[in-house]
Coordinates of C-alpha atoms in Angstrom, one line a residue:
Chain S
M4 CA -17.7 1.1 -19.0
V5 CA -20.9 1.6 -16.7
V6 CA -21.9 -0.6 -13.8
P7 CA -26.2 1.2 -12.8
A8 CA -27.5 0.5 -10.0
G9 CA -28.2 -2.6 -8.8
R10 CA -25.9 -5.7 -7.4
W11 CA -24.1 -7.9 -9.8
L12 CA -21.8 -10.6 -9.6
T13 CA -18.8 -10.9 -11.0
G14 CA -15.1 -12.8 -11.8
P15 CA -11.6 -10.7 -11.3
I16 CA -12.3 -7.9 -14.1
H17 CA -8.8 -7.0 -16.4
L18 CA -9.0 -2.9 -17.1
L19 CA -7.5 -2.6 -20.7
S20 CA -6.0 0.8 -21.2
N21 CA -8.3 4.2 -21.6
V22 CA -11.2 2.2 -19.5
D23 CA -13.3 3.8 -16.4
L24 CA -15.0 1.1 -14.6
H25 CA -17.9 3.4 -13.3
V26 CA -19.6 2.0 -10.4
T27 CA -22.5 4.4 -10.3
A28 CA -24.6 5.1 -6.7
D29 CA -26.5 2.5 -5.4
A30 CA -24.2 0.2 -7.7
V31 CA -22.2 -3.3 -5.6
V32 CA -20.3 -5.4 -7.5
L33 CA -19.7 -8.2 -5.8
F34 CA -16.8 -10.9 -6.5
S35 CA -17.1 -14.4 -7.2
R36 CA -16.5 -16.3 -3.5
R37 CA -14.9 -19.1 -5.5
P38 CA -10.8 -18.7 -6.0
A39 CA -10.8 -20.7 -8.9
D40 CA -12.7 -18.3 -10.9
Y41 CA -9.8 -15.8 -10.4
L42 CA -7.2 -17.9 -12.6
P43 CA -5.4 -18.8 -14.8
A44 CA -2.5 -17.0 -12.4
V45 CA -1.1 -13.2 -13.2
L46 CA 2.1 -12.1 -12.3
T47 CA 1.5 -10.1 -9.1
R48 CA 3.0 -9.6 -5.9
F49 CA 2.3 -11.7 -2.8
E50 CA 3.7 -9.4 0.4
G51 CA 6.1 -7.5 -1.5
V52 CA 8.0 -11.1 -3.7
E53 CA 6.2 -11.5 -7.4
L54 CA 4.9 -14.8 -7.9
Y55 CA 2.3 -15.5 -10.5
N56 CA -1.1 -16.3 -8.5
Y57 CA -4.1 -15.6 -8.6
S58 CA -6.0 -12.9 -10.1
P59 CA -6.6 -9.2 -7.9
L60 CA -10.1 -9.0 -8.2
I61 CA -9.4 -5.9 -10.5
Y62 CA -6.3 -6.2 -12.4
A63 CA -3.7 -4.0 -15.1
Y64 CA -1.6 -4.7 -16.1
E65 CA 0.9 -2.7 -18.6
Q66 CA -1.9 -0.4 -19.2
E67 CA -2.9 3.3 -19.6
N68 CA -5.0 5.7 -18.9
I69 CA -6.7 3.4 -16.3
A70 CA -9.9 4.2 -14.0
V71 CA -12.4 3.3 -11.3
T72 CA -14.8 5.7 -10.2
G73 CA -18.2 6.2 -9.0
S74 CA -19.8 6.0 -5.7
G75 CA -20.7 2.6 -5.6
V76 CA -19.7 -0.6 -3.5
L77 CA -16.5 -2.5 -4.2
D78 CA -17.5 -5.4 -2.1
G79 CA -14.8 -8.7 -2.2
Q80 CA -17.3 -11.0 0.0
A81 CA -13.7 -12.2 1.6
D82 CA -15.2 -13.4 5.1
M83 CA -15.1 -15.0 8.2
E84 CA -15.3 -18.0 5.7
T85 CA -14.2 -17.3 2.2
W86 CA -10.0 -16.0 1.7
W87 CA -9.1 -15.0 5.0
P88 CA -9.6 -18.7 6.5
W89 CA -6.6 -19.1 4.5
C90 CA -4.3 -16.6 6.3
G91 CA -4.3 -19.2 9.1
A92 CA -5.6 -17.3 12.4
A93 CA -8.4 -19.0 14.1
K94 CA -9.8 -15.2 14.7
F95 CA -10.2 -15.0 10.8
G96 CA -12.1 -18.7 10.3
W97 CA -9.2 -21.1 10.0
K98 CA -9.4 -24.1 11.7
P99 CA -7.2 -26.7 12.6
G100 CA -7.6 -28.6 9.1
D101 CA -8.3 -26.0 7.2
P102 CA -6.2 -25.3 4.3
R103 CA -3.7 -21.7 4.9
Q104 CA -0.9 -20.0 3.6
T105 CA 1.8 -21.1 6.2
E106 CA 3.7 -23.7 3.4
A107 CA 3.2 -22.0 0.6
R108 CA 4.0 -18.8 1.7
N109 CA 7.2 -19.9 3.0
A110 CA 8.1 -21.6 -0.4
L111 CA 7.9 -18.9 -1.9
F112 CA 9.7 -16.5 0.3
A113 CA 12.2 -19.4 -0.3
Q114 CA 12.1 -19.2 -3.9
A115 CA 12.7 -15.7 -3.7
E116 CA 16.0 -16.1 -2.1
Q117 CA 16.9 -18.9 -3.8
G118 CA 17.0 -16.6 -7.3
V119 CA 14.6 -19.1 -8.8
P120 CA 12.9 -17.0 -11.7
V121 CA 9.3 -15.5 -11.3
E122 CA 8.3 -17.4 -14.1
Q123 CA 9.1 -20.5 -11.6
R124 CA 6.8 -19.3 -8.7
V125 CA 3.4 -20.0 -10.1
F126 CA 0.7 -20.9 -7.4
G127 CA -3.0 -20.6 -7.2
D128 CA -4.9 -23.6 -6.4
G129 CA -3.6 -25.6 -3.2
G130 CA -1.5 -22.3 -2.7
Y131 CA -3.8 -20.4 -0.4
L132 CA -2.1 -16.9 -1.4
R133 CA -4.6 -14.2 -1.2
P134 CA -4.7 -12.0 -3.8
S135 CA -5.2 -8.3 -3.8
F136 CA -8.1 -6.2 -4.2
V137 CA -7.5 -3.4 -6.9
E138 CA -3.9 -3.6 -8.6
P139 CA -2.6 -1.8 -11.0
Y140 CA 0.5 -3.8 -11.9
R141 CA 2.9 -1.4 -13.9
C142 CA 0.9 0.6 -15.2
R143 CA 0.7 4.7 -16.0
N144 CA -2.2 7.1 -15.2
V145 CA -4.1 5.3 -12.9
L146 CA -7.3 6.6 -11.3
I147 CA -9.5 5.4 -8.0
E148 CA -11.7 7.7 -7.2
G149 CA -15.1 8.0 -5.2
I150 CA -16.0 4.1 -5.0
T151 CA -16.4 2.1 -1.3
I152 CA -14.0 -0.9 -0.8
V153 CA -15.2 -3.9 1.5
G154 CA -14.9 -7.4 2.3
S155 CA -10.5 -7.2 0.9
P156 CA -9.4 -11.2 0.4
M157 CA -5.9 -9.1 0.7
W158 CA -4.2 -5.9 0.2
E159 CA -6.8 -3.0 -1.0
M160 CA -5.2 -1.1 -3.5
H161 CA -2.3 -1.9 -4.5
P162 CA -0.9 -0.4 -7.4
V163 CA 3.1 -1.9 -8.1
L164 CA 5.6 -0.4 -10.2
S165 CA 2.8 2.2 -11.3
E166 CA 3.1 6.3 -12.2
N167 CA 1.0 9.0 -11.6
V168 CA -1.5 7.4 -9.5
L169 CA -4.3 9.4 -7.9
V170 CA -6.4 7.9 -5.0
Q171 CA -9.0 10.0 -4.5
G172 CA -12.2 10.1 -2.4
V173 CA -11.9 6.9 -1.6
T174 CA -13.9 5.0 1.4
V175 CA -12.1 1.3 3.0
S176 CA -14.3 -0.5 5.5
S177 CA -12.1 -4.4 5.5
H178 CA -11.0 -5.5 8.6
G179 CA -9.9 -8.9 7.1
P180 CA -6.0 -10.0 7.6
N181 CA -3.6 -8.1 6.2
N182 CA -6.3 -5.6 5.0
D183 CA -4.1 -3.0 4.4
G184 CA -5.7 0.1 2.7
C185 CA -3.5 1.6 0.3
N186 CA 0.2 -0.1 -1.0
P187 CA 1.5 2.0 -3.1
E188 CA 5.0 -0.6 -3.9
S189 CA 7.2 0.1 -5.9
S190 CA 5.1 3.1 -7.5
R191 CA 5.9 6.6 -8.3
M192 CA 4.3 10.1 -8.2
V193 CA 1.3 8.7 -6.1
V194 CA -1.4 11.0 -4.7
I195 CA -3.9 9.5 -2.0
R196 CA -5.9 12.2 -1.0
D197 CA -9.5 12.7 1.3
C198 CA -10.0 9.2 1.6
T199 CA -11.0 7.2 5.0
F200 CA -9.3 3.9 6.1
D201 CA -11.0 1.9 8.4
T202 CA -9.3 -0.9 8.6
G203 CA -7.7 -4.7 9.7
D204 CA -4.5 -3.7 9.4
D205 CA -2.2 -0.7 7.9
C206 CA -4.6 2.0 6.8
I207 CA -2.1 3.1 4.1
A208 CA 1.6 1.3 3.8
I209 CA 4.1 2.1 1.1
K210 CA 5.9 -0.5 0.3
S211 CA 8.5 -1.5 -2.1
G212 CA 9.5 -5.4 -2.2
R213 CA 10.6 -7.9 0.5
N214 CA 14.1 -9.0 0.7
A215 CA 15.9 -10.7 -1.7
D216 CA 13.3 -10.0 -4.9
G217 CA 12.7 -6.1 -3.4
R218 CA 16.7 -5.9 -3.3
R219 CA 16.7 -8.3 -7.3
V220 CA 13.7 -5.4 -8.5
N221 CA 15.8 -3.1 -6.7
V222 CA 13.0 0.0 -7.6
P223 CA 11.3 1.9 -4.4
S224 CA 8.7 4.1 -4.1
E225 CA 9.0 7.5 -3.9
D226 CA 7.8 10.8 -4.7
I227 CA 4.1 10.2 -2.4
L228 CA 1.1 12.4 -0.9
I229 CA -0.8 12.3 1.1
E230 CA -3.0 14.3 2.1
G231 CA -6.7 15.1 3.3
C232 CA -7.1 11.6 5.0
T233 CA -9.2 10.4 7.8
M234 CA -7.6 7.1 9.6
R235 CA -9.7 5.2 11.7
D236 CA -9.0 1.3 13.0
G237 CA -5.9 0.1 10.9
H238 CA -2.4 -0.7 12.6
G239 CA -0.5 2.2 11.4
G240 CA -2.2 5.5 10.4
V241 CA 0.9 6.2 7.5
T242 CA 3.6 3.4 7.4
I243 CA 6.4 2.6 5.6
G244 CA 7.5 -1.2 5.9
S245 CA 7.6 -4.1 6.6
E246 CA 8.3 -4.7 2.7
M247 CA 11.3 -1.7 1.6
S248 CA 14.0 -3.5 0.6
G249 CA 14.1 -1.0 -2.6
G250 CA 13.7 1.4 -0.4
A251 CA 11.4 4.5 0.2
R252 CA 12.0 8.4 -0.3
N253 CA 10.1 11.8 -0.8
V254 CA 6.7 10.4 1.1
F255 CA 4.8 14.0 2.1
V256 CA 1.7 13.2 4.8
R257 CA -0.1 16.8 5.5
D258 CA -4.0 17.5 6.9
C259 CA -4.7 14.1 7.9
E260 CA -7.0 13.0 10.5
M261 CA -6.4 9.6 12.3
S262 CA -8.5 8.8 15.8
S263 CA -9.3 5.5 16.7
P264 CA -9.2 2.6 20.0
N265 CA -8.5 0.9 17.9
L266 CA -5.1 2.5 15.5
N267 CA -2.3 1.5 17.4
I268 CA -0.2 3.9 15.5
A269 CA 0.0 7.3 13.7
L270 CA 3.2 7.2 12.0
R271 CA 4.7 3.6 11.6
F272 CA 8.1 2.7 9.9
K273 CA 8.3 -1.4 10.7
T274 CA 11.4 -3.1 9.4
N275 CA 14.8 -5.2 10.5
S276 CA 17.9 -6.5 8.6
V277 CA 17.2 -8.6 6.4
R278 CA 14.6 -6.1 4.5
G279 CA 17.4 -3.8 5.0
G280 CA 16.6 -0.8 2.5
F281 CA 15.9 2.7 3.3
I282 CA 13.3 5.3 4.4
E283 CA 14.7 8.8 3.7
A284 CA 12.9 12.3 2.8
F285 CA 9.8 11.9 4.8
H286 CA 8.1 14.6 5.9
A287 CA 4.7 15.2 7.9
R288 CA 3.1 18.3 9.3
D289 CA -0.9 19.0 9.9
L290 CA -1.3 16.3 11.9
T291 CA -5.0 15.7 13.8
I292 CA -4.2 12.7 16.1
G293 CA -7.4 11.8 18.5
E294 CA -6.9 8.9 20.2
V295 CA -4.0 6.2 19.6
G296 CA -3.7 2.8 21.3
G297 CA -0.2 2.4 21.0
S298 CA 2.5 5.1 20.2
V299 CA 2.0 8.5 17.8
I300 CA 5.4 7.9 16.1
D301 CA 7.1 4.5 15.9
I302 CA 10.3 3.3 14.4
N303 CA 11.5 -0.5 14.9
F304 CA 14.2 -1.9 13.8
F305 CA 13.4 -5.3 15.5
Y306 CA 10.1 -6.2 13.3
E307 CA 9.3 -9.9 12.6
E308 CA 13.4 -10.9 12.1
G309 CA 15.0 -8.1 13.6
P310 CA 18.9 -6.9 13.7
G311 CA 21.9 -9.0 12.9
H312 CA 21.0 -10.4 8.8
G313 CA 22.9 -8.8 7.1
F314 CA 20.9 -6.1 5.7
D315 CA 21.1 -3.4 7.8
P316 CA 18.5 -0.9 7.0
M317 CA 18.5 3.0 6.4
V318 CA 16.2 5.3 8.1
G319 CA 16.6 8.8 8.1
D320 CA 15.5 12.1 7.4
I321 CA 12.2 12.4 8.9
D322 CA 10.4 16.1 9.8
V323 CA 7.4 15.8 11.4
R324 CA 5.6 19.1 11.9
N325 CA 2.5 20.7 13.8
V326 CA 0.4 17.9 15.2
I327 CA -1.6 17.8 18.0
V328 CA -2.5 14.0 19.6
G329 CA -5.2 13.7 22.3
N330 CA -4.0 10.6 24.0
A331 CA -2.2 7.7 23.4
T332 CA -0.2 5.3 25.2
R333 CA 3.1 6.4 23.9
A334 CA 4.3 9.5 22.3
L335 CA 7.8 7.9 21.0
N336 CA 8.6 4.9 20.7
L337 CA 11.8 4.5 17.9
R338 CA 13.8 1.6 18.3
G339 CA 17.2 1.7 16.6
H340 CA 19.9 -0.9 17.1
A341 CA 23.6 -0.7 18.4
D342 CA 24.6 -1.8 14.7
D343 CA 22.4 0.6 12.9
H344 CA 21.2 3.8 13.9
I345 CA 18.2 5.6 13.5
R346 CA 19.3 8.7 12.5
G347 CA 17.8 12.2 11.9
I348 CA 14.7 13.0 13.6
T349 CA 13.4 16.3 13.8
L350 CA 10.0 17.6 15.7
T351 CA 8.6 20.3 15.9
D352 CA 6.3 21.9 17.0
I353 CA 4.2 19.0 18.6
D354 CA 1.6 18.4 21.7
F355 CA 2.0 14.3 22.3
G356 CA -1.0 15.4 24.9
A357 CA -2.0 13.0 27.4
T358 CA 0.4 9.4 27.6
S359 CA 0.1 6.6 30.6
Q360 CA 3.7 4.9 29.3
P361 CA 6.9 6.7 28.7
N362 CA 9.0 6.9 25.7
V363 CA 11.5 4.5 24.1
V364 CA 14.3 6.1 22.2
E365 CA 17.3 3.5 21.4
Y366 CA 20.4 4.3 19.4
V367 CA 18.7 7.4 17.7
D368 CA 21.0 9.8 16.6
D369 CA 19.7 13.6 16.2
L370 CA 16.8 13.8 17.6
V371 CA 15.5 17.5 17.6
L372 CA 12.9 18.4 19.4
K373 CA 11.6 22.1 19.1
N374 CA 8.4 23.1 20.6
V375 CA 7.5 19.5 21.5
R376 CA 5.2 19.0 24.9
Q377 CA 4.4 15.7 26.4
N378 CA 1.8 15.8 29.4
G379 CA 2.0 19.6 29.6
V380 CA 4.9 19.7 29.7
E381 CA 8.1 20.1 27.1
L382 CA 9.5 16.8 26.2
V383 CA 13.2 16.8 26.8
I384 CA 14.8 13.6 25.8
Chain X
M13 CA 27.6 -9.4 0.9
P14 CA 24.9 -7.1 0.9
S15 CA 24.4 -4.8 -2.1
Q16 CA 23.3 -1.5 -0.4
P17 CA 24.6 1.6 -0.1
S18 CA 27.1 2.6 2.6
R19 CA 25.9 4.3 5.5
R20 CA 28.5 7.2 4.4
T21 CA 27.0 6.9 1.1
F22 CA 23.6 7.5 2.6
L23 CA 24.5 9.9 5.3
R24 CA 26.4 11.6 2.9
S25 CA 22.8 11.8 0.8
I26 CA 21.2 13.1 3.9
G27 CA 23.6 15.8 4.4
A28 CA 22.8 16.6 1.1
M29 CA 19.2 16.7 1.4
G30 CA 18.6 20.1 2.0
L31 CA 20.5 21.7 -0.7
A32 CA 20.2 19.4 -3.4
A33 CA 17.8 16.5 -3.4
Y34 CA 14.6 18.3 -3.8
A35 CA 15.9 20.1 -6.7
L36 CA 15.4 17.1 -8.3
P37 CA 11.4 16.7 -9.9
S38 CA 11.5 13.2 -10.5
G39 CA 15.2 10.9 -9.5
S40 CA 16.4 11.2 -12.8
A41 CA 19.2 14.5 -13.5
A42 CA 16.6 16.9 -15.1
A43 CA 16.6 20.5 -14.5
S44 CA 14.9 21.8 -11.5
P45 CA 11.6 23.7 -11.4
L46 CA 12.1 23.1 -7.8
P47 CA 14.1 26.0 -5.3
P48 CA 16.1 24.3 -2.5
G49 CA 15.9 23.8 0.6
N50 CA 11.5 23.8 1.2
P51 CA 10.8 20.1 1.0
W52 CA 7.8 21.0 0.8
A53 CA 7.6 22.3 -2.7
R54 CA 8.5 19.0 -4.0
A55 CA 4.9 18.0 -2.2
E56 CA 3.2 21.5 -4.2
Y57 CA 5.1 19.7 -7.3
I58 CA 3.6 16.0 -7.0
S59 CA 0.0 17.6 -6.2
G60 CA 0.4 19.5 -9.5
K61 CA 1.4 16.3 -11.5
V62 CA -0.8 13.6 -10.4
R63 CA -4.1 14.1 -12.2
S64 CA -6.9 12.4 -13.5
P65 CA -6.0 10.4 -16.7
H66 CA -7.7 11.5 -20.1
L67 CA -10.6 9.4 -20.5
L68 CA -12.7 9.6 -23.6
D69 CA -16.1 10.9 -23.0
R70 CA -17.6 7.6 -24.1
S71 CA -19.9 5.3 -21.9
Y72 CA -21.2 1.3 -22.1
D73 CA -23.8 0.2 -19.7
I74 CA -22.4 -3.3 -18.6
R75 CA -25.6 -5.1 -20.2
Q76 CA -24.5 -3.9 -23.4
L77 CA -22.1 -6.5 -22.7
A78 CA -25.0 -9.2 -23.3
P79 CA -25.0 -11.0 -26.5
S80 CA -28.7 -10.1 -27.6
A81 CA -30.9 -7.9 -25.0
T82 CA -32.7 -10.4 -23.9
A83 CA -30.3 -13.2 -22.8
S84 CA -28.5 -12.5 -19.2
P85 CA -25.8 -14.1 -20.1
T86 CA -22.5 -11.7 -20.7
A87 CA -18.6 -12.7 -19.8
L88 CA -15.7 -11.7 -19.0
K89 CA -12.6 -13.4 -21.0
R90 CA -9.7 -14.2 -18.1
S91 CA -6.6 -13.8 -19.5
S92 CA -4.4 -16.7 -19.8
G93 CA -1.0 -14.6 -18.5
P94 CA -0.5 -11.1 -18.1
S95 CA 0.5 -9.9 -21.7
R96 CA -3.2 -11.2 -22.1
P97 CA -5.3 -9.3 -19.6
A98 CA -9.2 -10.3 -20.4
T99 CA -11.8 -8.9 -22.8
P100 CA -15.5 -8.8 -22.7
Q101 CA -16.7 -10.8 -24.7
A102 CA -20.6 -12.0 -25.2
A103 CA -19.9 -15.9 -23.6
A104 CA -21.8 -17.6 -20.8
T105 CA -19.9 -17.0 -17.7
W106 CA -20.8 -14.3 -15.6
S107 CA -24.8 -12.7 -15.3
C108 CA -25.2 -9.3 -16.5
Q109 CA -28.6 -9.5 -14.0
P110 CA -28.7 -7.7 -11.1
V111 CA -28.4 -10.5 -8.3
G112 CA -30.6 -11.3 -5.3
G113 CA -30.0 -9.8 -1.9

C-alpha cells in the first residue's frame, strides 16, 4: 500500500497479513488528533499490562508478513495540547483540572493485581491512557524500515508477543512523555539495526510485562540484537525494564554510538521487587559513548517501589567490553540490595573517560574488571 | 508466594550459561548449530535468522481506495476488536486527498 508524496490525514491503520504500508519520500502521514477516532478499543498493553484501550496508531493483531517501510514521515501529532497532557505533568501541557491518566492507570494496575480478566479491563474514552504508535501484537515476520516517526503519544515501536521483528534504518524524534523509541515486549528474535533515536524517554527499552500481569503472561523478551544504532537524547540508550516481570535474556548490543548531554544513562537496567523477573546473558561491545549526563552503566534495584515487596529481581551474567566514553557524571551506578545482590558483571577494555562523581557499587557479587580505566587511571573496586 | 525461579536455580543457570545455554538456538530444546563458549555466536545466529518478510511485488496507491477517481473520501474501517482488524473500504471517514500544510 503506497502513500505517495503529500500530506495525508488518517485515523488508526490496522495492517493485515502480507501488507506493506509504504510511505514514500516527501509523504507525511498525519494521524488524527481526536482520541475517539482510535475506538473501538483493541487488545493492547499499557506500561506492560494487558487491557482494551485506544488502538495504537498503526496496529496489527495476529498477522504475519507485515511491514511499514519507506523514507516518509509518520506524524502522530501528539503535542502539548493533544495526548501528552494526559500524562499529568505540567511540563507536557497538563493543567490543574485537565483530564489525566492517573486514576485509570491506578485502576488498571489494581485490576491486574487482582486478576481481573483482561476482557473486563476496558478503557478508552475517559481513561486517558495513551496508545503506542506502531504495535504489532502477536505477529510474526515484521519489518519496520526507513521511516521517520515524530509526535508520538506514548511508546513508539512496540512489538508485543511477536517474533522475527526487524527494525532497520528508522529515525525516531519525539520528546513527549514515555516516548521510548523501541520497546520489544515479550518478543523474541528481534533485530534493531542502523536506527537513530532522539527521544523523550528511553531510546530502546526491552520489556516483558509488569508485576502480576507480567507473571501471568510469563513470556520473556529474548534473542534481541541491537547494532549500528545512534542514540541522542533519552533516559537510557539501551534499557531493560522496568516492566520486565517476564524476564529478559540473550540481549546483544554492538557497534552503537551514544552521545548527548540529555542522555541520562548509556546502559540502563531498572527494576525492583514488585517487578521481579530476571535479566541474564546481556552482552555489549564496541560502543562509542561521547557524553552522558548521568551514569554510563546503571543497574538499579531501587527504581520506583524499590526492595521489600516479595519479588526480588535476578540480574546477572552481564558482559560489557570495548567501550570508549568521553565524559559522564559517573561510570558505574550499581545498586543491588542486601537481600538481593547483582551477580556476575564483567567489564573488559573500557575507558570511562572523564567522570566527576565517584562510582556507586552496592551489593554486587562477582564484579570483574579487566583493563578498565576512569579519569586516566586504572579502575579498581 | 512469589512464583519465580529460585536463586539457586538462577545461579545454576548462569553457571551453565557458558557451557550450554548458548547451544540452544531458541528457548526450545532444539539441536544446536552454535558452538559452545562464544555468546556472540548467538548474535550472529539472530542476525542471520531475522530477515525481511517476503512480500508480494504488487502495489496499490492509497488513492485507489477512493470509491471513484473523483471522489475524495475513502476509509479505513475500524475494527470492533482484535479479532477483526481494519480493512480498507470505500466509505467516507478519512480523506484520501492531500491535506494542507
